[in-house]
Coordinates of C-alpha atoms in Angstrom, one line a residue:
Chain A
X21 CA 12.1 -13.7 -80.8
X22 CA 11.3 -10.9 -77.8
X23 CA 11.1 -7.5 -79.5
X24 CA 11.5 -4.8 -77.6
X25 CA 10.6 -1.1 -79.4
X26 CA 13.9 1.1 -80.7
X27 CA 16.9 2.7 -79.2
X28 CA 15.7 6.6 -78.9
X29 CA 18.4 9.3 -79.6
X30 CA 20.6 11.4 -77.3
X31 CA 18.6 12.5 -74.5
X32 CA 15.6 11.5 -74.9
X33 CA 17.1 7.8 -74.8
X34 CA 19.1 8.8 -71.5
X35 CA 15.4 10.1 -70.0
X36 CA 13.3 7.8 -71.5
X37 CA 10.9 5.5 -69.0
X38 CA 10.5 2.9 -72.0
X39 CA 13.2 -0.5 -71.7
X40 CA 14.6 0.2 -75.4
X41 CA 18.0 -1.5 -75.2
X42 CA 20.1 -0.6 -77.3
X43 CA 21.5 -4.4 -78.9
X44 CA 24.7 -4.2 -80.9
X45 CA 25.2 -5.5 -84.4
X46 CA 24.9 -9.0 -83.2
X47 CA 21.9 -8.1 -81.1
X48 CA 24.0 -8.7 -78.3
X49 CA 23.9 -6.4 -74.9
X50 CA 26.9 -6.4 -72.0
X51 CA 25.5 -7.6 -68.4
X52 CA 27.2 -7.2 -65.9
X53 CA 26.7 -9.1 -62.3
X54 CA 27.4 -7.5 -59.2
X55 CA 26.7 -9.1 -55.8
X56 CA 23.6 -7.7 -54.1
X57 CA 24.9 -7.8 -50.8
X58 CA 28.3 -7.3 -51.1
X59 CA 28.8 -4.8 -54.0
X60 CA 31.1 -7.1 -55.7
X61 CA 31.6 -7.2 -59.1
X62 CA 31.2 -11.0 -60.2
X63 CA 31.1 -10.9 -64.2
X64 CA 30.8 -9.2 -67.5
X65 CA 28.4 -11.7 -70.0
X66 CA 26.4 -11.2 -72.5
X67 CA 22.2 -11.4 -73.7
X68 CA 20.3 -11.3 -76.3
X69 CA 17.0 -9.9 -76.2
X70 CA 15.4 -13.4 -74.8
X71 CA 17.9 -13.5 -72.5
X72 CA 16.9 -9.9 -71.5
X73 CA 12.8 -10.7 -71.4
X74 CA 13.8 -14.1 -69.6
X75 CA 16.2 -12.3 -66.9
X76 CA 13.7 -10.3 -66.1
X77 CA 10.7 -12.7 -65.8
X78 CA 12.0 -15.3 -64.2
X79 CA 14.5 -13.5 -62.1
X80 CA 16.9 -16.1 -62.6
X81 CA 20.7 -14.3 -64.4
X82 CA 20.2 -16.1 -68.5
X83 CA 22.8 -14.7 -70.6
X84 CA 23.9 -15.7 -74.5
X85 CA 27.2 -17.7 -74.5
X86 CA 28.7 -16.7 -77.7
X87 CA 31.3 -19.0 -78.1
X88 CA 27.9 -21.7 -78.0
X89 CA 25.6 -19.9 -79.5
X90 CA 22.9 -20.7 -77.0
X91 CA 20.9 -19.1 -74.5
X92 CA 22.5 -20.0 -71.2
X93 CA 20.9 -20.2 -67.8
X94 CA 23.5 -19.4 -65.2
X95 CA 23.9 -22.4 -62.8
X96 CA 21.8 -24.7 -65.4
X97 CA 24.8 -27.2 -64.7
X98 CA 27.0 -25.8 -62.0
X99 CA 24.1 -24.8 -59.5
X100 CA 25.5 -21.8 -59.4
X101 CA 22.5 -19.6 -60.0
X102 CA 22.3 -16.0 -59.7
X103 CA 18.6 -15.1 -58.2
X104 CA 18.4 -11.5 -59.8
X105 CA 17.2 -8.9 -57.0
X106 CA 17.6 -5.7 -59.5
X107 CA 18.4 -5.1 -62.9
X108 CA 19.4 -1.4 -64.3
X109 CA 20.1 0.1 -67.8
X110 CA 23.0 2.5 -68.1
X111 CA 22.2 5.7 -70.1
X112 CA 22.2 5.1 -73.6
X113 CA 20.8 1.4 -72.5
X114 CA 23.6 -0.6 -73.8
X115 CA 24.6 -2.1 -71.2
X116 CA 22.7 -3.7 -68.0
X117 CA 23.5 -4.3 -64.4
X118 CA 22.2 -6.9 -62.6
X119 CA 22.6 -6.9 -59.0
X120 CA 22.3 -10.7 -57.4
X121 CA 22.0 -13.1 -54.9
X122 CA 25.3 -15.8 -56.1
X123 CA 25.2 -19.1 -55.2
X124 CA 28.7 -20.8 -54.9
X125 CA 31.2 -19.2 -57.4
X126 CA 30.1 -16.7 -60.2
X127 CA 33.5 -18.0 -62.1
X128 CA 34.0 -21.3 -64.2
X129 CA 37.4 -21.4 -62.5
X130 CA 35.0 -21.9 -59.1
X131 CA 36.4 -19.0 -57.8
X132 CA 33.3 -16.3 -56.4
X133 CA 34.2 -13.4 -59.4
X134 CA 35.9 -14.0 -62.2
X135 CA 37.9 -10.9 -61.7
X136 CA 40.6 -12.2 -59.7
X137 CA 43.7 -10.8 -61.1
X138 CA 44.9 -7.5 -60.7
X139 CA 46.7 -5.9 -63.7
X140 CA 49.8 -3.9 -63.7
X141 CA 52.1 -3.0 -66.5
X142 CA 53.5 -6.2 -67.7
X143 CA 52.1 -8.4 -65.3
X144 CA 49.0 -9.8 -63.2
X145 CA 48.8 -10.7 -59.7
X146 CA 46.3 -13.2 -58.3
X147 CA 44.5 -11.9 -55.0
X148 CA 44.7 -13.4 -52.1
Chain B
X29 CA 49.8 0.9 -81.6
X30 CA 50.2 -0.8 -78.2
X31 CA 51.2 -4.8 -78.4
X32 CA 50.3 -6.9 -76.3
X33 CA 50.7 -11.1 -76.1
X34 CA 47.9 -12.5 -77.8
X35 CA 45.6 -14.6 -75.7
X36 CA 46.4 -17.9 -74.5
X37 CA 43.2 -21.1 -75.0
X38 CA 41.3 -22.3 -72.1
X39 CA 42.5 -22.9 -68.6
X40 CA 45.6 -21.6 -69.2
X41 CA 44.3 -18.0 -70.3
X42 CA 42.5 -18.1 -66.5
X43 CA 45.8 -19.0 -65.2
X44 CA 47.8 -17.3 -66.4
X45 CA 50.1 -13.9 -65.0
X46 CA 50.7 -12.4 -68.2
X47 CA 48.7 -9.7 -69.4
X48 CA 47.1 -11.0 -72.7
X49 CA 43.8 -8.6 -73.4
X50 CA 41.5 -10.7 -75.6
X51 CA 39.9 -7.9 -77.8
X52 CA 36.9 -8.5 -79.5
X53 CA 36.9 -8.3 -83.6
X54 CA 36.7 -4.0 -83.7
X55 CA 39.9 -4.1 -80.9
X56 CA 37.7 -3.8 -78.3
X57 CA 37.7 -4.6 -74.5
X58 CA 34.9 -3.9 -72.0
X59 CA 35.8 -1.9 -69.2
X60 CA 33.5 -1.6 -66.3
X61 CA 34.0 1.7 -63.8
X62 CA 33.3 1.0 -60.0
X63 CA 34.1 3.8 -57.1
X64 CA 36.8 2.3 -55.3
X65 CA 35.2 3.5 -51.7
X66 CA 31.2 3.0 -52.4
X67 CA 32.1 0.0 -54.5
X68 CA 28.8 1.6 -57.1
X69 CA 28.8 0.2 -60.5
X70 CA 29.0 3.6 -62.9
X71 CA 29.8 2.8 -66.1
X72 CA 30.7 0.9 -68.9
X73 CA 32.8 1.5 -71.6
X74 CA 35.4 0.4 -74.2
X75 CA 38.9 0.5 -74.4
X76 CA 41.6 -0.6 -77.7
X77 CA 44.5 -1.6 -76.9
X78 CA 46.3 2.1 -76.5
X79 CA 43.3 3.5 -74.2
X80 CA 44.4 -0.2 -71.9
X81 CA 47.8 0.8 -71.7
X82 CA 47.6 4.4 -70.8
X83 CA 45.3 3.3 -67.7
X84 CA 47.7 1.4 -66.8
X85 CA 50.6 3.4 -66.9
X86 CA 48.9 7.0 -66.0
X87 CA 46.5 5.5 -63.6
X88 CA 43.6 8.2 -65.6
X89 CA 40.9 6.3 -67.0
X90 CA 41.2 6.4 -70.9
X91 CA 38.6 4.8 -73.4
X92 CA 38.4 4.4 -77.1
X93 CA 35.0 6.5 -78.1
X94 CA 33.2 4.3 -80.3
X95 CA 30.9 7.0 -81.4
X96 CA 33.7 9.6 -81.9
X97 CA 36.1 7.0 -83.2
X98 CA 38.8 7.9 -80.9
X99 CA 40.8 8.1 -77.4
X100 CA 38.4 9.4 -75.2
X101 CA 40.5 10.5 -71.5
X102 CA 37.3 10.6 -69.2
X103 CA 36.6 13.9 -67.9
X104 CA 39.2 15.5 -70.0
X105 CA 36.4 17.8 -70.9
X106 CA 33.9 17.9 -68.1
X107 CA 36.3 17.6 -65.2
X108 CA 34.8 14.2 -64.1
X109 CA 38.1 12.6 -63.8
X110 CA 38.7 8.7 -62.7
X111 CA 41.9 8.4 -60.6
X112 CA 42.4 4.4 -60.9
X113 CA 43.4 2.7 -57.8
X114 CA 43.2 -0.9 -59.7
X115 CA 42.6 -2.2 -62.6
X116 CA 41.7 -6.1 -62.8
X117 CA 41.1 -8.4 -65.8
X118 CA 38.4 -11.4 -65.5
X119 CA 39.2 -15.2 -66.1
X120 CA 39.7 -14.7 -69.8
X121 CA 40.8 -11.3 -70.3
X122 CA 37.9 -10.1 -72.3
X123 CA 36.6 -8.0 -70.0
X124 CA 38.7 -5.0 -67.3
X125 CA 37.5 -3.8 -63.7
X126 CA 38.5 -0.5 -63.1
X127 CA 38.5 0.6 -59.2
X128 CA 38.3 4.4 -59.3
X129 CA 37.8 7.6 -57.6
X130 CA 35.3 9.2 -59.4
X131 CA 35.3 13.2 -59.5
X132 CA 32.0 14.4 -60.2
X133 CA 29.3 12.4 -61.5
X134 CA 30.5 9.7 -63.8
X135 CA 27.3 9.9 -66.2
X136 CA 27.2 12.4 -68.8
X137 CA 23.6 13.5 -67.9
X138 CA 25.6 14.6 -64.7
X139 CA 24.1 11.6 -62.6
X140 CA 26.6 10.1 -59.9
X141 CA 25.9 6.2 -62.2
X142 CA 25.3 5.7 -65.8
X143 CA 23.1 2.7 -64.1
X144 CA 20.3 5.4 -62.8
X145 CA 17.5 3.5 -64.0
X146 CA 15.3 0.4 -62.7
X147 CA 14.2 -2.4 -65.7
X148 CA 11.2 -4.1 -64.8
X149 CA 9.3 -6.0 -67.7
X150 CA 7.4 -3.2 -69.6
X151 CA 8.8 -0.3 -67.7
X152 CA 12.2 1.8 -66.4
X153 CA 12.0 3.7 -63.0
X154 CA 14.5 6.1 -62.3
X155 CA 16.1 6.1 -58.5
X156 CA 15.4 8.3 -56.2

């Protein structure tokens, strides 16, 4: 298992130059994709700390799929890797953002985000 | 307490034009902030079920404070406001997009971006 060393506190966790992510109680970190080039927002998943280490080794987007309970290259099966150009913490370092290179659709559905529908009170309409 | 249709199963939760939030086991949804005009990632947070509906319905970005234990209406203290111009759900509703016009800086180290910070193994750089 990677280990990375301990979440700091207030500030100095915000100002720190260390990676200490900050993994919840089921070691789990939010990772979000945007596109590189288009500013896009393409998904919200999930990693664990080998996910993490492996993201930023390899430079290929490997996330922890909860509902299999497995590390998860993106694009293993689809094809539909994300080459990672950047990856940032937030401030508190629970969360990352990963800014990529998408090939084909980030979404299951096929579609290029997964954020397709737009919510209003009551109801969600599909873009264009 | 805000209600809203429990999630639907598969394909037909990505389908689907109801609004069904799938929160996590705490009540929880992740909700990513981008600026609706630079299209910059600059935060993620968390929102119940109540902090959902009142972005909806007063177009202010509200959270649920996990460390405070309660509604949290960004910039309610500090000024830095979110004025949401959208608000989209991904494929199965366990994640929410906000589009927003960010006054101030979103972070609360007074940053523009939460996501200040470069990860590469070993080491954090900040931006310029």
């Amino acid at each position: 298992m990677t280990r990375f060393p301990p979440p700091l506190t207030g500030s100095a966790q915000d100002e720190t130059s260390e990676l200490r992510p900050n993994f919840d109680a089921s070691g789990l970190i939010a990772a979000i994709a945007q596109d590189a080039e288009t500013g896009e927002v393409l998904m919200l998943a999930w990693m664990n700390s080998e996910a993490l280490r492996l993201t930023l080794e390899t430079k290929r987007a490997t996330y922890w799929s909860r509902s299999r309970g497995a590390l998860w290259v993106k694009g293993e099966m689809s094809g539909h890797v994300q080459e990672v150009v950047e990856v940032r913490v937030d401030c508190d370092q629970d969360a990352v953002l990963l800014k990529v290179l998408q090939t084909g659709g980030a979404c299951h559905t096929g579609r290029d985000s997964c954020f397709y529908r737009i919510a209003d009170p009551g109801k969600l309409t599909f873009e264009d």
